[in-house]
């Protein structure tokens, strides 16, 4: 059996880790042991925060909707209840965008929601 020196393989594996650790500070970018740990942890944070990002944006949309319906004499929860009763199925992302970019269209939707609550 021929002897195999692993320098090339090890270098290639380390290079992958260093590429992912680019931009890290201190030893975390250029020492394989710390870089590997830092890259693993960064991957865990990235996975977690991809989920968290969706929650954060939903919360933002809800805050924007609440701010948009307050001048119309409603709260967010009353507005959503009115939408459900009127049978309007538009998600919060689109409603939030309408409230910012198309105030007249949003006001029409809000009026329909308010009418459904009164009936």
PDB file of C-alpha atoms in Angstrom:
ATOM      1  CA  UNK A   1       0.000   0.000   0.000  1.00  0.00           C
ATOM      2  CA  UNK A   2       1.331   3.405  -0.906  1.00  0.00           C
ATOM      3  CA  UNK A   3       1.693   6.112   1.682  1.00  0.00           C
ATOM      4  CA  UNK A   4      -0.827   8.949   1.420  1.00  0.00           C
ATOM      5  CA  UNK A   5       0.110  12.382   2.664  1.00  0.00           C
ATOM      6  CA  UNK A   6      -3.039  14.310   3.589  1.00  0.00           C
ATOM      7  CA  UNK A   7      -1.721  17.846   3.186  1.00  0.00           C
ATOM      8  CA  UNK A   8      -3.735  18.626   0.074  1.00  0.00           C
ATOM      9  CA  UNK A   9      -7.005  17.277   1.489  1.00  0.00           C
ATOM     10  CA  UNK A  10      -6.564  18.999   4.843  1.00  0.00           C
ATOM     11  CA  UNK A  11      -5.711  22.271   3.135  1.00  0.00           C
ATOM     12  CA  UNK A  12      -8.839  22.044   0.973  1.00  0.00           C
ATOM     13  CA  UNK A  13     -11.033  21.349   4.012  1.00  0.00           C
ATOM     14  CA  UNK A  14      -9.491  24.239   5.938  1.00  0.00           C
ATOM     15  CA  UNK A  15      -9.906  26.531   2.945  1.00  0.00           C
ATOM     16  CA  UNK A  16     -13.677  25.880   2.956  1.00  0.00           C
ATOM     17  CA  UNK A  17     -13.918  26.862   6.620  1.00  0.00           C
ATOM     18  CA  UNK A  18     -11.752  29.959   6.132  1.00  0.00           C
ATOM     19  CA  UNK A  19     -13.929  31.068   3.241  1.00  0.00           C
ATOM     20  CA  UNK A  20     -17.020  30.889   5.481  1.00  0.00           C
ATOM     21  CA  UNK A  21     -15.141  32.693   8.293  1.00  0.00           C
ATOM     22  CA  UNK A  22     -14.124  35.610   6.086  1.00  0.00           C
ATOM     23  CA  UNK A  23     -14.871  38.905   7.802  1.00  0.00           C
ATOM     24  CA  UNK A  24     -14.740  37.484  11.327  1.00  0.00           C
ATOM     25  CA  UNK A  25     -12.532  39.330  13.817  1.00  0.00           C
ATOM     26  CA  UNK A  26      -9.306  38.189  15.450  1.00  0.00           C
ATOM     27  CA  UNK A  27      -8.294  34.544  15.402  1.00  0.00           C
ATOM     28  CA  UNK A  28     -11.792  33.478  14.432  1.00  0.00           C
ATOM     29  CA  UNK A  29     -10.907  34.058  10.783  1.00  0.00           C
ATOM     30  CA  UNK A  30      -7.469  32.429  10.496  1.00  0.00           C
ATOM     31  CA  UNK A  31      -7.040  29.687  13.110  1.00  0.00           C
ATOM     32  CA  UNK A  32      -8.767  26.480  12.054  1.00  0.00           C
ATOM     33  CA  UNK A  33      -9.966  25.379  15.486  1.00  0.00           C
ATOM     34  CA  UNK A  34     -11.582  28.690  16.425  1.00  0.00           C
ATOM     35  CA  UNK A  35     -12.734  29.368  12.861  1.00  0.00           C
ATOM     36  CA  UNK A  36     -14.544  26.028  12.714  1.00  0.00           C
ATOM     37  CA  UNK A  37     -16.316  26.714  16.020  1.00  0.00           C
ATOM     38  CA  UNK A  38     -17.229  30.245  14.914  1.00  0.00           C
ATOM     39  CA  UNK A  39     -18.571  29.040  11.556  1.00  0.00           C
ATOM     40  CA  UNK A  40     -20.666  26.339  13.255  1.00  0.00           C
ATOM     41  CA  UNK A  41     -22.127  28.883  15.673  1.00  0.00           C
ATOM     42  CA  UNK A  42     -22.769  31.345  12.844  1.00  0.00           C
ATOM     43  CA  UNK A  43     -24.683  28.622  10.998  1.00  0.00           C
ATOM     44  CA  UNK A  44     -26.834  27.990  14.061  1.00  0.00           C
ATOM     45  CA  UNK A  45     -27.611  31.693  14.370  1.00  0.00           C
ATOM     46  CA  UNK A  46     -28.417  31.913  10.660  1.00  0.00           C
ATOM     47  CA  UNK A  47     -30.840  28.968  10.874  1.00  0.00           C
ATOM     48  CA  UNK A  48     -32.553  30.389  13.961  1.00  0.00           C
ATOM     49  CA  UNK A  49     -32.787  33.886  12.587  1.00  0.00           C
ATOM     50  CA  UNK A  50     -34.283  32.829   9.273  1.00  0.00           C
ATOM     51  CA  UNK A  51     -37.260  31.701  11.349  1.00  0.00           C
ATOM     52  CA  UNK A  52     -37.147  34.761  13.599  1.00  0.00           C
ATOM     53  CA  UNK A  53     -37.099  37.142  10.617  1.00  0.00           C
ATOM     54  CA  UNK A  54     -40.616  36.018   9.652  1.00  0.00           C
ATOM     55  CA  UNK A  55     -41.902  36.771  13.167  1.00  0.00           C
ATOM     56  CA  UNK A  56     -40.220  40.164  13.209  1.00  0.00           C
ATOM     57  CA  UNK A  57     -41.745  41.217   9.904  1.00  0.00           C
ATOM     58  CA  UNK A  58     -45.205  40.051  10.932  1.00  0.00           C
ATOM     59  CA  UNK A  59     -44.902  42.156  14.094  1.00  0.00           C
ATOM     60  CA  UNK A  60     -43.869  45.151  11.982  1.00  0.00           C
ATOM     61  CA  UNK A  61     -46.854  44.730   9.656  1.00  0.00           C
ATOM     62  CA  UNK A  62     -49.200  44.527  12.634  1.00  0.00           C
ATOM     63  CA  UNK A  63     -47.746  47.730  14.134  1.00  0.00           C
ATOM     64  CA  UNK A  64     -48.128  49.527  10.813  1.00  0.00           C
ATOM     65  CA  UNK A  65     -51.735  48.368  10.464  1.00  0.00           C
ATOM     66  CA  UNK A  66     -52.546  49.453  14.001  1.00  0.00           C
ATOM     67  CA  UNK A  67     -51.070  52.892  13.289  1.00  0.00           C
ATOM     68  CA  UNK A  68     -53.010  53.120  10.004  1.00  0.00           C
ATOM     69  CA  UNK A  69     -56.438  52.201  11.419  1.00  0.00           C
ATOM     70  CA  UNK A  70     -56.242  54.345  14.578  1.00  0.00           C
ATOM     71  CA  UNK A  71     -57.143  57.587  12.713  1.00  0.00           C
ATOM     72  CA  UNK A  72     -60.109  55.729  11.223  1.00  0.00           C
ATOM     73  CA  UNK A  73     -61.509  55.088  14.709  1.00  0.00           C
ATOM     74  CA  UNK A  74     -60.526  51.423  15.074  1.00  0.00           C
ATOM     75  CA  UNK A  75     -57.879  49.325  16.720  1.00  0.00           C
ATOM     76  CA  UNK A  76     -55.914  46.584  15.004  1.00  0.00           C
ATOM     77  CA  UNK A  77     -57.901  43.763  16.605  1.00  0.00           C
ATOM     78  CA  UNK A  78     -61.249  45.353  15.734  1.00  0.00           C
ATOM     79  CA  UNK A  79     -60.024  45.912  12.158  1.00  0.00           C
ATOM     80  CA  UNK A  80     -58.936  42.274  11.732  1.00  0.00           C
ATOM     81  CA  UNK A  81     -62.245  41.088  13.196  1.00  0.00           C
ATOM     82  CA  UNK A  82     -64.102  43.297  10.708  1.00  0.00           C
ATOM     83  CA  UNK A  83     -62.057  41.903   7.821  1.00  0.00           C
ATOM     84  CA  UNK A  84     -62.896  38.352   8.874  1.00  0.00           C
ATOM     85  CA  UNK A  85     -66.617  39.148   9.134  1.00  0.00           C
ATOM     86  CA  UNK A  86     -66.661  40.920   5.765  1.00  0.00           C
ATOM     87  CA  UNK A  87     -64.926  37.956   4.105  1.00  0.00           C
ATOM     88  CA  UNK A  88     -61.893  39.930   2.945  1.00  0.00           C
ATOM     89  CA  UNK A  89     -58.867  37.620   2.872  1.00  0.00           C
ATOM     90  CA  UNK A  90     -55.858  39.881   2.397  1.00  0.00           C
ATOM     91  CA  UNK A  91     -52.746  39.115   4.403  1.00  0.00           C
ATOM     92  CA  UNK A  92     -51.081  41.557   6.755  1.00  0.00           C
ATOM     93  CA  UNK A  93     -48.093  42.124   4.483  1.00  0.00           C
ATOM     94  CA  UNK A  94     -50.275  43.353   1.610  1.00  0.00           C
ATOM     95  CA  UNK A  95     -52.498  45.390   3.943  1.00  0.00           C
ATOM     96  CA  UNK A  96     -49.444  47.077   5.431  1.00  0.00           C
ATOM     97  CA  UNK A  97     -48.116  47.884   1.969  1.00  0.00           C
ATOM     98  CA  UNK A  98     -51.504  49.295   0.964  1.00  0.00           C
ATOM     99  CA  UNK A  99     -51.631  51.442   4.086  1.00  0.00           C
ATOM    100  CA  UNK A 100     -48.286  53.012   3.172  1.00  0.00           C
ATOM    101  CA  UNK A 101     -48.471  53.274  -0.625  1.00  0.00           C
ATOM    102  CA  UNK A 102     -52.218  53.365  -1.398  1.00  0.00           C
ATOM    103  CA  UNK A 103     -53.986  55.103   1.519  1.00  0.00           C
ATOM    104  CA  UNK A 104     -57.248  55.527  -0.418  1.00  0.00           C
ATOM    105  CA  UNK A 105     -57.491  51.806  -1.202  1.00  0.00           C
ATOM    106  CA  UNK A 106     -56.653  50.946   2.396  1.00  0.00           C
ATOM    107  CA  UNK A 107     -59.315  53.331   3.668  1.00  0.00           C
ATOM    108  CA  UNK A 108     -61.900  51.660   1.411  1.00  0.00           C
ATOM    109  CA  UNK A 109     -60.992  48.265   2.855  1.00  0.00           C
ATOM    110  CA  UNK A 110     -61.184  49.681   6.391  1.00  0.00           C
ATOM    111  CA  UNK A 111     -64.634  51.119   5.698  1.00  0.00           C
ATOM    112  CA  UNK A 112     -65.868  47.727   4.480  1.00  0.00           C
ATOM    113  CA  UNK A 113     -64.482  46.125   7.656  1.00  0.00           C
ATOM    114  CA  UNK A 114     -66.229  48.749   9.793  1.00  0.00           C
ATOM    115  CA  UNK A 115     -69.512  48.225   7.905  1.00  0.00           C
ATOM    116  CA  UNK A 116     -69.289  44.449   8.479  1.00  0.00           C
ATOM    117  CA  UNK A 117     -68.910  45.051  12.218  1.00  0.00           C
ATOM    118  CA  UNK A 118     -71.928  47.354  12.327  1.00  0.00           C
ATOM    119  CA  UNK A 119     -74.137  44.831  10.536  1.00  0.00           C
TER     120      UNK A 119
END
